[in-house]
Coordinates of C-alpha atoms in Angstrom, one line a residue:
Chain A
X180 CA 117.5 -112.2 101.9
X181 CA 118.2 -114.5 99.0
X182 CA 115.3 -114.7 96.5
X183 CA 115.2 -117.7 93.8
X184 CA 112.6 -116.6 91.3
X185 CA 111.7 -119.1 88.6
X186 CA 115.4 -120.4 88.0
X187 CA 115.5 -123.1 85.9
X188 CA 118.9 -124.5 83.6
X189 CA 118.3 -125.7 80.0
X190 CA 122.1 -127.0 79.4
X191 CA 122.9 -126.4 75.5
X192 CA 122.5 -130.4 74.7
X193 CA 119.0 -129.8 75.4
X194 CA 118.9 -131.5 79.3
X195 CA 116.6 -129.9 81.4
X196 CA 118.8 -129.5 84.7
X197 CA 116.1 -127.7 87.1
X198 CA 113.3 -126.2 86.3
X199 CA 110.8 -123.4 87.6
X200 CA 112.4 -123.0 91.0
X201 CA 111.2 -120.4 93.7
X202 CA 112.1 -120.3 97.3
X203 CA 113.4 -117.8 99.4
X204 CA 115.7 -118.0 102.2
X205 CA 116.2 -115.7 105.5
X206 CA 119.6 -114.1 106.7
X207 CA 121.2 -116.8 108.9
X208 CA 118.5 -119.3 108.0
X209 CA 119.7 -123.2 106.9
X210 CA 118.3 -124.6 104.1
X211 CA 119.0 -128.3 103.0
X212 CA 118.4 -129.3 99.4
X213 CA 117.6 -133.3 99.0
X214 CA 117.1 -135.6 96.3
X215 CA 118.2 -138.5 93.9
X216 CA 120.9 -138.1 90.8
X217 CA 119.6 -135.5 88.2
X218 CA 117.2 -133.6 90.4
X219 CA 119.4 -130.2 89.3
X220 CA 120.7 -129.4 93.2
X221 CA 124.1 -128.8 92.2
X222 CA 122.8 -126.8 89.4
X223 CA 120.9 -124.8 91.3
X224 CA 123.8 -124.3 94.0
X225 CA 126.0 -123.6 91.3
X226 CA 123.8 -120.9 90.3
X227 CA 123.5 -119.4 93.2
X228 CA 127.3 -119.5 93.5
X229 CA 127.6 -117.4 90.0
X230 CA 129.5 -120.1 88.6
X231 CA 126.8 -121.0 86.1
X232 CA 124.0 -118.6 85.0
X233 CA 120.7 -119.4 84.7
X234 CA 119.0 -119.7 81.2
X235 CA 116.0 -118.6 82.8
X236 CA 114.8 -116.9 85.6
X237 CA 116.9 -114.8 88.2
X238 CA 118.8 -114.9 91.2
X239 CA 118.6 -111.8 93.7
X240 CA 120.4 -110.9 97.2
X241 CA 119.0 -108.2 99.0
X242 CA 117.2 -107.4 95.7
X243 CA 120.5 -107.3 93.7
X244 CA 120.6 -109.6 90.9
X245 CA 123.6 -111.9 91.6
X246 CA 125.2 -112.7 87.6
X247 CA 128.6 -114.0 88.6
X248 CA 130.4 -114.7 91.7
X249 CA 129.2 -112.0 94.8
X250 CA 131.2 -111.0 97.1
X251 CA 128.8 -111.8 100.7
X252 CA 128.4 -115.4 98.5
X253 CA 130.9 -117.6 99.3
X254 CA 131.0 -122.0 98.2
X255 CA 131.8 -125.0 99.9
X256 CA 132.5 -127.9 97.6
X257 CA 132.9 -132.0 97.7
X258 CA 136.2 -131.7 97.8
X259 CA 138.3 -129.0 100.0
X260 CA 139.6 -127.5 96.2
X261 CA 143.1 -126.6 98.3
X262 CA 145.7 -124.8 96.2
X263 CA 148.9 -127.1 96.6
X264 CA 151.3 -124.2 95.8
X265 CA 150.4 -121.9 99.1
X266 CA 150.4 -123.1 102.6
X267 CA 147.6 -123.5 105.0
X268 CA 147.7 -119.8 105.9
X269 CA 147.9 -119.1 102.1
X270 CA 145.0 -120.7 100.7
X271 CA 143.1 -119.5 103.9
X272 CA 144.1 -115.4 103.2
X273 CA 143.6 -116.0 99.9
X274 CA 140.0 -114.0 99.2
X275 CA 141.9 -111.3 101.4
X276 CA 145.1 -110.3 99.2
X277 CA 144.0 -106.7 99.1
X278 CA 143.8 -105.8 102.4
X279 CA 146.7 -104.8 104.7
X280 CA 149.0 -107.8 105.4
X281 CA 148.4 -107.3 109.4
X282 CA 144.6 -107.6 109.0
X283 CA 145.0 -110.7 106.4
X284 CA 147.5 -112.4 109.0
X285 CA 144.9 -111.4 112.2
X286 CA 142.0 -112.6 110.0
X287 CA 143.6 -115.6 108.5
X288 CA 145.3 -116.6 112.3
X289 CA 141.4 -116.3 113.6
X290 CA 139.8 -118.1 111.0
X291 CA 142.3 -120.9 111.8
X292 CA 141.4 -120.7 115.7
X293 CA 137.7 -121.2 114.9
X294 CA 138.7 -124.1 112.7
X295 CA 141.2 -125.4 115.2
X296 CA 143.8 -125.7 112.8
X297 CA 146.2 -122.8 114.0
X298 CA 149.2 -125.3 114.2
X299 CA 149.0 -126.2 110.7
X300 CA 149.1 -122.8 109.5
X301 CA 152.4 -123.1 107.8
X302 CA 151.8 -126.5 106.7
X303 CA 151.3 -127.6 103.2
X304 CA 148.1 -128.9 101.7
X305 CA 149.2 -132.1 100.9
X306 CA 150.4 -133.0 104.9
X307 CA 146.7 -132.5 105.9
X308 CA 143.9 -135.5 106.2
X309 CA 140.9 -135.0 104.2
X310 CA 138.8 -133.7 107.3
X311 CA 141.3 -131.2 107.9
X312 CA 141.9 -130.3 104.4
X313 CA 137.8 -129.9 104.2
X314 CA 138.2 -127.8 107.6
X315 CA 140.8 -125.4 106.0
X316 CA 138.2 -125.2 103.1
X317 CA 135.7 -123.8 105.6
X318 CA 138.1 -121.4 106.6
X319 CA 139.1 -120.0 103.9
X320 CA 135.1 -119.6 102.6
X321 CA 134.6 -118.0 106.1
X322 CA 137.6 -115.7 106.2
X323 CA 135.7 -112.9 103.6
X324 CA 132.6 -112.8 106.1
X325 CA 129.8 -113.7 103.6
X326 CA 126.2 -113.5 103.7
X327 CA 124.7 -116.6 102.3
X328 CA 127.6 -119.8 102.2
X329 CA 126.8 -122.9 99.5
X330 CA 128.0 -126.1 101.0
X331 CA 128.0 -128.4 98.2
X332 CA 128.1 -132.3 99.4
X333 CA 130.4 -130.9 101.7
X334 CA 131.2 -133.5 103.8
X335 CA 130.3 -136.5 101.3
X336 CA 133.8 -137.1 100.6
X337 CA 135.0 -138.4 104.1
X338 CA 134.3 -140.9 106.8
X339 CA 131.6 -141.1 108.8
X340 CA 133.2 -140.4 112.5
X341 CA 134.7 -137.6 110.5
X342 CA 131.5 -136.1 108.5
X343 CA 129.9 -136.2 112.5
X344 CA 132.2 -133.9 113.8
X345 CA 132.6 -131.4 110.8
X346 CA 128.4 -131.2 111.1
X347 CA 128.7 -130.3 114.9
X348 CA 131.8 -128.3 113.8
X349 CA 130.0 -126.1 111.4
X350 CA 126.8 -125.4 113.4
X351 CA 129.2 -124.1 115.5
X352 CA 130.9 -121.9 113.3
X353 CA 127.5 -120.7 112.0
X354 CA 126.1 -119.7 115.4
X355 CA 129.2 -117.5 115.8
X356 CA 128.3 -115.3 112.2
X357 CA 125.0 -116.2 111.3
X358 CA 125.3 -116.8 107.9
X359 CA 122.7 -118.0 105.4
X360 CA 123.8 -121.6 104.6
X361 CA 122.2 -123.5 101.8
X362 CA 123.8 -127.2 102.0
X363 CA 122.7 -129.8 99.1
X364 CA 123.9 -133.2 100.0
X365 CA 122.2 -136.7 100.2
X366 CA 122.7 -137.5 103.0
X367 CA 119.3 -136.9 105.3
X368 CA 120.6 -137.5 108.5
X369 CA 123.4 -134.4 107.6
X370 CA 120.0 -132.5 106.5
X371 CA 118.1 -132.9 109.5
X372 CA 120.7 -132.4 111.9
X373 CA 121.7 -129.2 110.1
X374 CA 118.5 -127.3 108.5
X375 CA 115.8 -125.1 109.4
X376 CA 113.9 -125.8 106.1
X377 CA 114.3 -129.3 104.1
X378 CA 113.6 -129.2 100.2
X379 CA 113.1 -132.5 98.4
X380 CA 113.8 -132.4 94.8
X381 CA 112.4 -134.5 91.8
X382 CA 114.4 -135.4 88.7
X383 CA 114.4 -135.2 85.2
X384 CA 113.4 -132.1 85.2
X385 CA 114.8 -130.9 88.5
X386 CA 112.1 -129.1 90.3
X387 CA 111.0 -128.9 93.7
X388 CA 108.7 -131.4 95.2
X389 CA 108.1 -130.8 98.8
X390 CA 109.2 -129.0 101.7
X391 CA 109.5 -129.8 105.1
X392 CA 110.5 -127.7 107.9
X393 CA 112.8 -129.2 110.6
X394 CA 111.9 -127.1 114.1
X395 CA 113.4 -129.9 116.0
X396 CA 115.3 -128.0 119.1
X397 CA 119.3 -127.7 118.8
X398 CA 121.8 -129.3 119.8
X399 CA 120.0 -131.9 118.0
X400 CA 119.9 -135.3 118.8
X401 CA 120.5 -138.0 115.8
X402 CA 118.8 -141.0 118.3
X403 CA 115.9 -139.1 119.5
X404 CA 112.2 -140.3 118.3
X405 CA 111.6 -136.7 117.3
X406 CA 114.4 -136.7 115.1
X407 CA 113.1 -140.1 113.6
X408 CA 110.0 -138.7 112.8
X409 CA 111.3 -136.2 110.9
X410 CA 113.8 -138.5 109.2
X411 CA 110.6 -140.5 108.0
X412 CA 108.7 -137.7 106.5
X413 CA 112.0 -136.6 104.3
X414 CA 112.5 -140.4 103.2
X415 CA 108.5 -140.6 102.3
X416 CA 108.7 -137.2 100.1
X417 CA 111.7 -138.4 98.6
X418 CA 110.4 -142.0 97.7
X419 CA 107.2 -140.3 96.7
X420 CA 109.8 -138.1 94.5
X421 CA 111.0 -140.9 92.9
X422 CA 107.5 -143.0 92.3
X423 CA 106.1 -139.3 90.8
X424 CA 107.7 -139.5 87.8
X425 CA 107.3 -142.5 86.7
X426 CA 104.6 -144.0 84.4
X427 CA 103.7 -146.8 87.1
X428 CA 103.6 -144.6 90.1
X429 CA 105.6 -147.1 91.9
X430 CA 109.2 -146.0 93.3
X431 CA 111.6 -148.1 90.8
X432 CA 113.9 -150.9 92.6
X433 CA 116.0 -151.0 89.9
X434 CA 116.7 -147.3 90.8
X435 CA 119.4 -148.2 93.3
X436 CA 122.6 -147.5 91.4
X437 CA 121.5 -144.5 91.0
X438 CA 121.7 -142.5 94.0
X439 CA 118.5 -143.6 95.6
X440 CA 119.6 -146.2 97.9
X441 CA 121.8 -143.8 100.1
X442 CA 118.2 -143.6 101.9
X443 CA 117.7 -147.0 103.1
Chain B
X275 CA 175.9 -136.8 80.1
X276 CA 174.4 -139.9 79.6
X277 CA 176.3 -140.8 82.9
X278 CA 174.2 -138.6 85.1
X279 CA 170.5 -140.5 85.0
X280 CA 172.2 -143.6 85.5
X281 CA 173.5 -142.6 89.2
X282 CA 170.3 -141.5 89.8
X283 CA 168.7 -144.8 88.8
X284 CA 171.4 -146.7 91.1
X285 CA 170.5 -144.4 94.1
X286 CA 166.7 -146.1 95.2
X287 CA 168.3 -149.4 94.6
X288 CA 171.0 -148.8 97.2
X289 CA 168.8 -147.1 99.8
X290 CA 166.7 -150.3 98.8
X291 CA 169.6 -152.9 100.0
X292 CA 170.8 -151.1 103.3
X293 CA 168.6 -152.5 105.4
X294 CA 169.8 -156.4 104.3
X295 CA 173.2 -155.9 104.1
X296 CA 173.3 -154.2 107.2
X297 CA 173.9 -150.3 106.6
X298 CA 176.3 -149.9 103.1
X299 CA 177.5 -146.2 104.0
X300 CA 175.7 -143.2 102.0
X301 CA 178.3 -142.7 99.3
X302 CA 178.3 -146.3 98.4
X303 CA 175.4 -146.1 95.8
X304 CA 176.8 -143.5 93.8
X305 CA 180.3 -145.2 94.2
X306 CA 178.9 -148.4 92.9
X307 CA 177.9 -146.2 89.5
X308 CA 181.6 -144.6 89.3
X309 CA 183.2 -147.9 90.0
X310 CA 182.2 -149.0 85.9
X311 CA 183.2 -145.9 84.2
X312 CA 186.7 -145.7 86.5
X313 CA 187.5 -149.3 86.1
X314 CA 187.8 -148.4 82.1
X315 CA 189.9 -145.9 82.4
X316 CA 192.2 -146.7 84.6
X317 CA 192.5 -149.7 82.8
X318 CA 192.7 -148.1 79.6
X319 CA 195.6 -146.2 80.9
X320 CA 197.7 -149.1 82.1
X321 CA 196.9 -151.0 78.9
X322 CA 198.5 -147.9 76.9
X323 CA 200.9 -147.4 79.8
X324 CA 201.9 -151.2 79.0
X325 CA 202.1 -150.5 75.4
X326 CA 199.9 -152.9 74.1
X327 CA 198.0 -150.1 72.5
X328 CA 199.6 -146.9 71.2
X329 CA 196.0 -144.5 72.3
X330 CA 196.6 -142.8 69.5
X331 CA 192.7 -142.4 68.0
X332 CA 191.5 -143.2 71.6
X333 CA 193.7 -141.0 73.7
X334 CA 193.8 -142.1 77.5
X335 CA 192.8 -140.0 80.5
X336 CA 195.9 -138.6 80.8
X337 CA 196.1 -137.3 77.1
X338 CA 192.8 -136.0 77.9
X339 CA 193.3 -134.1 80.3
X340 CA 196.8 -132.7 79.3
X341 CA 194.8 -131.3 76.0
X342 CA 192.3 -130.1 78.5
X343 CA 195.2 -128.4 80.7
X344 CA 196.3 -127.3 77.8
X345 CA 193.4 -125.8 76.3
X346 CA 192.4 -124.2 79.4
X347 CA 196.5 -122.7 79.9
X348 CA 195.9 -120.7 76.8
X349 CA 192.3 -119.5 77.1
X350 CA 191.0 -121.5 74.2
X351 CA 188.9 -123.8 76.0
X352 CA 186.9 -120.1 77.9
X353 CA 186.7 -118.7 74.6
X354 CA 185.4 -121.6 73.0
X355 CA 183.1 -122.5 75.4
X356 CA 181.8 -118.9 75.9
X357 CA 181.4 -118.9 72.3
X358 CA 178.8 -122.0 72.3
X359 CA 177.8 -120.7 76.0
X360 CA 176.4 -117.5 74.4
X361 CA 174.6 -119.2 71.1
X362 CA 172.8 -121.6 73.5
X363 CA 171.7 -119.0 75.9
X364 CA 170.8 -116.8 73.2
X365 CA 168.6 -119.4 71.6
X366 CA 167.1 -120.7 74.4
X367 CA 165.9 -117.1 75.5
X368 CA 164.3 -116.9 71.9
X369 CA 162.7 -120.1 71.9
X370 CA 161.4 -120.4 75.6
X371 CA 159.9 -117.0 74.6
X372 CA 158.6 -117.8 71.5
X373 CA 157.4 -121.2 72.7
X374 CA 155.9 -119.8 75.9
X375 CA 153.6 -117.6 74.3
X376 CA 152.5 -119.8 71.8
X377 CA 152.0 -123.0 74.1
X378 CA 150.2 -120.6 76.7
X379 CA 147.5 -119.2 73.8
X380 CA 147.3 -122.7 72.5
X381 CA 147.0 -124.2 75.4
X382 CA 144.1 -121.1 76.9
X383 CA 142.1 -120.7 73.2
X384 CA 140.3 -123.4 71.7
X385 CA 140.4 -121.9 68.3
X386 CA 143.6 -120.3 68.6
X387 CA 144.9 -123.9 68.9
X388 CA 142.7 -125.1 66.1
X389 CA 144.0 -122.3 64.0
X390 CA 147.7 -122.2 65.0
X391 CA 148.6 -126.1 66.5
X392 CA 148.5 -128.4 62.8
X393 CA 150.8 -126.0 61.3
X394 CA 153.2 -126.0 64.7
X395 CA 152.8 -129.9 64.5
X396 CA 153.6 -130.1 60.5
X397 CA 156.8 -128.0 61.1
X398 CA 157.7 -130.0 64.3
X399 CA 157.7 -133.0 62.2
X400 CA 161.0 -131.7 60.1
X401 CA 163.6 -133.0 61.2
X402 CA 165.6 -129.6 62.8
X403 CA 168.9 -129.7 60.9
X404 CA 166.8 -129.8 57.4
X405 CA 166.5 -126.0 58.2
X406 CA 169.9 -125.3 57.9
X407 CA 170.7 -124.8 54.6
X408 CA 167.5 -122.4 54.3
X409 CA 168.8 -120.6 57.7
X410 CA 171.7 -120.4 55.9
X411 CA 170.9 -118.6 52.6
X412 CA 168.4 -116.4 55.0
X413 CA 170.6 -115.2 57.6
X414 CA 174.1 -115.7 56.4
X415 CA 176.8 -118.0 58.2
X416 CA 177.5 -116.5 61.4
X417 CA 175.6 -116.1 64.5
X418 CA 171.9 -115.2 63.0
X419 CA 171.5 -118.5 61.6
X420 CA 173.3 -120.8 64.4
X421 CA 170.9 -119.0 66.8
X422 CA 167.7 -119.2 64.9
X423 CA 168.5 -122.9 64.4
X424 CA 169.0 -123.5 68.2
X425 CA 165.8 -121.4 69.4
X426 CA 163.9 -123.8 66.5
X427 CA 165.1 -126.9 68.7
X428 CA 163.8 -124.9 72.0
X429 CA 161.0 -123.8 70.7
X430 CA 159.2 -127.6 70.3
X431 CA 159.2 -129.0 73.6
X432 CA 158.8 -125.5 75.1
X433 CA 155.6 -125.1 73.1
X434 CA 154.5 -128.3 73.6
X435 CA 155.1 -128.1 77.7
X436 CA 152.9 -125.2 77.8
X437 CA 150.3 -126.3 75.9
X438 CA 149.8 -129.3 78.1
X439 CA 150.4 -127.5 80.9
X440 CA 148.0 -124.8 80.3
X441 CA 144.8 -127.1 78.9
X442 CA 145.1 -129.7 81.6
X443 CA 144.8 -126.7 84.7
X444 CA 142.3 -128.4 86.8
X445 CA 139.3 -126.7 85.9
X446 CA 138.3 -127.5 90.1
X447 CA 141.0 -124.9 90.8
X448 CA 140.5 -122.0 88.4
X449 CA 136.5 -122.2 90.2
X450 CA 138.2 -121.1 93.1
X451 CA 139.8 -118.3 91.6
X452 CA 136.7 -117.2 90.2
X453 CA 134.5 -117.8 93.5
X454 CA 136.7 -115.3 94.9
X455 CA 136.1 -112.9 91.7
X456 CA 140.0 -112.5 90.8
X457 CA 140.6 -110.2 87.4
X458 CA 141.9 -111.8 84.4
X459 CA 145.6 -111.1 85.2
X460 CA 144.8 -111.9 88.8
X461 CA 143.7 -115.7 87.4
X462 CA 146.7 -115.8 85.2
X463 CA 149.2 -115.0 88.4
X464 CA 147.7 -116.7 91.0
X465 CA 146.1 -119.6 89.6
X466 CA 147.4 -120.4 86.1
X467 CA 151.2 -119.7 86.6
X468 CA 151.7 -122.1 89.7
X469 CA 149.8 -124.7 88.3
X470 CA 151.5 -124.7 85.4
X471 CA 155.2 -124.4 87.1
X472 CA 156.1 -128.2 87.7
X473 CA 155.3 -128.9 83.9
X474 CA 157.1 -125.5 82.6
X475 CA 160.1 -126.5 84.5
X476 CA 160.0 -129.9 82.4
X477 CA 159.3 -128.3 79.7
X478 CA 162.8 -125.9 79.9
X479 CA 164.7 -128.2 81.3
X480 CA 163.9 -130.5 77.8
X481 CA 164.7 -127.4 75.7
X482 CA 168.0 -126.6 77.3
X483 CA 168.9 -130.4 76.3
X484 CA 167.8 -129.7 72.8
X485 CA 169.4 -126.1 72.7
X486 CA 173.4 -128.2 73.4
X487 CA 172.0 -130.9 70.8
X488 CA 171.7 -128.2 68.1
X489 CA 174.2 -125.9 69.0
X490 CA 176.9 -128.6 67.6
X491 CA 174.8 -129.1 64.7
X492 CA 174.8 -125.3 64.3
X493 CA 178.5 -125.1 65.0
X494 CA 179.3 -127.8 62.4
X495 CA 178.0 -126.4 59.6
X496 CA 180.7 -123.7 60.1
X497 CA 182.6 -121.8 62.9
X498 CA 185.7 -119.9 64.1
X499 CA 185.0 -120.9 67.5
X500 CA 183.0 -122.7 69.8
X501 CA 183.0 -126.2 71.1
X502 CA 181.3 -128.0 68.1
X503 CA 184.9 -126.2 65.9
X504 CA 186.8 -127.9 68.5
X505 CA 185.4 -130.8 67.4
X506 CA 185.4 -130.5 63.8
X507 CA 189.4 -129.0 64.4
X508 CA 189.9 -132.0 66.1
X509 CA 188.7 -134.6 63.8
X510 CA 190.3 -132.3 60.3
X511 CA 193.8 -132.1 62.3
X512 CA 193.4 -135.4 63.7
X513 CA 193.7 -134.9 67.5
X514 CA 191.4 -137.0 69.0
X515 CA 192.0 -136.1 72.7
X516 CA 190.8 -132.7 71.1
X517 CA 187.6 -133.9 70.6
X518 CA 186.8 -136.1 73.9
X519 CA 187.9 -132.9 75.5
X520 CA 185.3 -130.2 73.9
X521 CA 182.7 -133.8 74.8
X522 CA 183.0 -133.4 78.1
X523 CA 183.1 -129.7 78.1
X524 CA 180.0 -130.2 76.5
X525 CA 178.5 -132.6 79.2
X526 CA 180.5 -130.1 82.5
X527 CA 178.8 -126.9 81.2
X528 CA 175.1 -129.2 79.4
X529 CA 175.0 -130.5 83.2
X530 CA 175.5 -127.3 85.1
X531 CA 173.1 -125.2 83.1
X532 CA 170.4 -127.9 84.0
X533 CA 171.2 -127.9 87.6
X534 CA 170.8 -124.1 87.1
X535 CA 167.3 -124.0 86.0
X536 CA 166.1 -126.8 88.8
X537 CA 168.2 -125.0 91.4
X538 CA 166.4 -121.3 90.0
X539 CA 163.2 -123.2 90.5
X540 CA 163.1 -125.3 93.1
X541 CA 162.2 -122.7 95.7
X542 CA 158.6 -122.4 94.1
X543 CA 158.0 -125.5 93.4
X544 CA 159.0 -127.3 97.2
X545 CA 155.1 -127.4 97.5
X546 CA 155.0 -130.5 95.0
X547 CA 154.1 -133.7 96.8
X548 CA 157.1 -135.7 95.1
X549 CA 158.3 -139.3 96.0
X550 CA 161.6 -139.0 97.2
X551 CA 163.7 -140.8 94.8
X552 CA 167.4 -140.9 95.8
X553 CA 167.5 -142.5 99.2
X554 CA 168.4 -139.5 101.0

């Protein structure tokens, strides 16, 4: 169980980053963490992650504050964050270098299998595409077994045939291990077809606005009507989001550079 | 030495023709960069050969390499060269030390580089052989001052490499190492000293050039031996072919000991996504 109990960021320039967030998340639940530019989600994922701490509130797995990186938490980012220097294989073991090389190499070789990329094992970073390189990311944040798995924008980064497949491709992996998986992205579709639990954040400060729960049944379809509906109730929160914090009430058109018009 | 980046240069172009004039062989490119270089001497030769120059201050190939026979029958040209061999090694050690662990605390400490990097970059900025009459009355005449001089030229680029190298890690990268909770020397070997590698290997390969630059300024301001005396011998006794001799000494052994660091490297560093200049 991963609490969040009134984290917020206060960055030292004085920018309110997120605010006064609480949730909690299950073991192997999905979370998905919507909103426009500035609404703190990669702040808070990057909390989470022990990357950055928190100037206020606190951060607890399984009722252990979590300060700096944890072991059972393990981070998916934008890009797949390769290291050049070691091969496929390499960059895959590389959370494992103190455990016995036959373990690492049975771990590592699996990891690959699940990720279909057991030919490229001895391959160097720069010979892969992006979706593989993103793939061998996945791997190599699956290979230590962790708990609760931050996918930040994971997929954001490559094309849209691609960013299909990876989805499928980690639901897959998930329903093998279970993990907790909190994904921020802006992309709703990748948030409805992945979640449990949607949260739709508001900016400036980031806080929480509303949450929807996605019970739509897996595998999920993105054509049904069902998955439509629930599509229309994220884009609504998120417009209402938007409109919330402004001194009109009405969502701002001008707003599209901005992030917002990846909804429409 | 100056010969050596200009067949490289020629290299890309050749590979670049093959295709329209319908498959030069392999050698060709670097043959087209010897056939300059050749073409003077052998003409040089036949014009002394022909007498209508006596080659006296500018000895031809022959000459040259009769002194160079000759130096080599009598173990002069080993002990000279060992002589400079051993003052460039030696302060290259001292300086790619010294410079490493300066340029890698610059490089990792904000203030450290506040505190230490003006002063560096006020030093740097004298010219290197304005040292040597303070080396001089510090350290004597003989090897203490030569190699102090020689590990100042190091030092510079050396510093400078690693300092570069060191504050432009990809901050991306050392968030990995930290995700996966490595230990402060865990970062250091297996984050911060591969990404750093191409750029350190730059960074040596710039100081050795600086180390043979200075070890003939060292060497001229007085020694017994070495291959700057040779030169200095040469020019006091008049023997020209003396003198172009210990040069390309200079540019043989300058060369090799390049080759040596890229070839002591190259195995970590095949990761590197390079273009392929060269053709082949």
């Amino acid at each position: 169980m991963l609490t969040l109990d009134h984290v917020g960021k206060t960055y030292p320039n004085g920018v309110r980053a997120l605010e006064n967030f609480t949730a909690s998340v299950g073991p192997g639940e999905i979370l998905a963490i919507v909103g426009g530019s500035g609404c703190g989600k990669s702040t808070l994922l990057r909390a989470v992650s022990g990357l950055d701490t928190p100037s206020q509130g606190r951060i607890l797995l399984d009722g252990e504050v979590v300060k700096q990186p944890h072991a059972k938490i393990g981070i998916i980012f934008q890009e797949p964050r390769l290291l050049p220097w070691l091969t496929v294989a390499g960059n895959v073991g590389f959370g494992l270098e103190d455990r016995p090389k036959a373990e690492r190499n049975a771990r590592v070789a699996d990891a690959l299998a699940r990720v279909g990329l057991s030919e490229k094992a001895n391959v160097w970073p720069r010979e892969l595409s992006g979706g593989q390189a993103q793939r061998v990311a996945i791997a190599r944040a699956l290979v230590p077994r962790p708990e609760v798995l931050l996918l930040d924008e994971p997929f954001s980064a490559l094309d849209a045939f691609t960013r299909t497949d990876l989805q499928d491709h980690l639901l897959d992996l998930w329903a093998d291990l279970k993990p907790t998986l909190i994904l921020v992205t802006h992309d709703v579709d990748e948030a409805i077809v992945l979640a449990d639990r949607i949260m739709v954040m508001q900016p400036m400060p980031g806080r929480l606005f509303d949450e929807i729960a996605d019970d739509l049944p897996r595998p999920r379809d993105r054509q049904s009507a069902a998955f439509d509906f629930v599509k229309r109730r994220v884009l609504t929160a998120l417009d209402r989001s938007l409109a919330d914090g402004r001194p009109d009430g009405k969502p701002a058109a001008s707003d599209a550079d901005s992030g917002a018009a990846m909804w429409w | 030495m100056s010969l050596a980046p200009m067949t490289v240069a020629i290299e890309p172009a050749a590979a670049e023709q093959k295709p329209r004039t319908g498959g030069l062989p392999r050698w060709a490119g670097p043959a087209l960069g010897l056939l300059l270089p050749l073409t003077l001497a052998v003409g040089w030769e036949l014009a002394v050969r022909a007498g209508w120059s006596d080659g006296r201050l500018v000895p031809p190939p022959s000459v040259i390499y009769a002194t160079f026979a000759e130096l080599a029958e009598t173990g002069e040209l080993q002990r000279h060269a060992l002589a400079t061999l051993a003052r460039v090694l030696a302060g290259f050690g001292i300086g790619v030390v010294t410079g490493t662990v300066f340029g890698a605390v610059t490089g990792y400490s904000a203030i450290l580089r506040q505190l230490l990097d003006p002063s560096l970059q006020a030093l740097r900025a004298i010219p290197s052989i304005a040292w040597v009459p303070l080396f001089i009355l510090w350290l004597g005449i003989f090897e203490a001052s030569k190699v102090t001089l020689i590990a100042v030229g190091v030092f510079f680029p050396v510093y400078l490499g690693v300092m570069g190298a060191v504050m432009s890690v990809d901050r991306k990268i050392v968030e990995v190492g930290r995700v996966f909770r490595l230990s402060g020397i865990q970062m250091v070997r297996r984050i911060l000293l591969p990404a750093v590698l191409p750029a350190y290997v730059i960074a040596l390969r710039s100081g050795l050039g600086l180390g043979w630059m200075f070890v003939v300024a060292a060497e001229f301001m007085g020694a017994s031996e070495g291959l700057g005396f040779l030169l200095v011998d040469g020019q006091q006794l008049g023997k020209p072919a003396q003198i172009v001799a210990a040069i390309v000494a200079f540019a043989v052994i300058g060369k090799t000991t390049d080759w040596i660091v890229v070839g002591l490297t190259a195995p970590f560093l095949r990761w590197e996504d390079r273009a392929r200049m060269g053709g082949n």
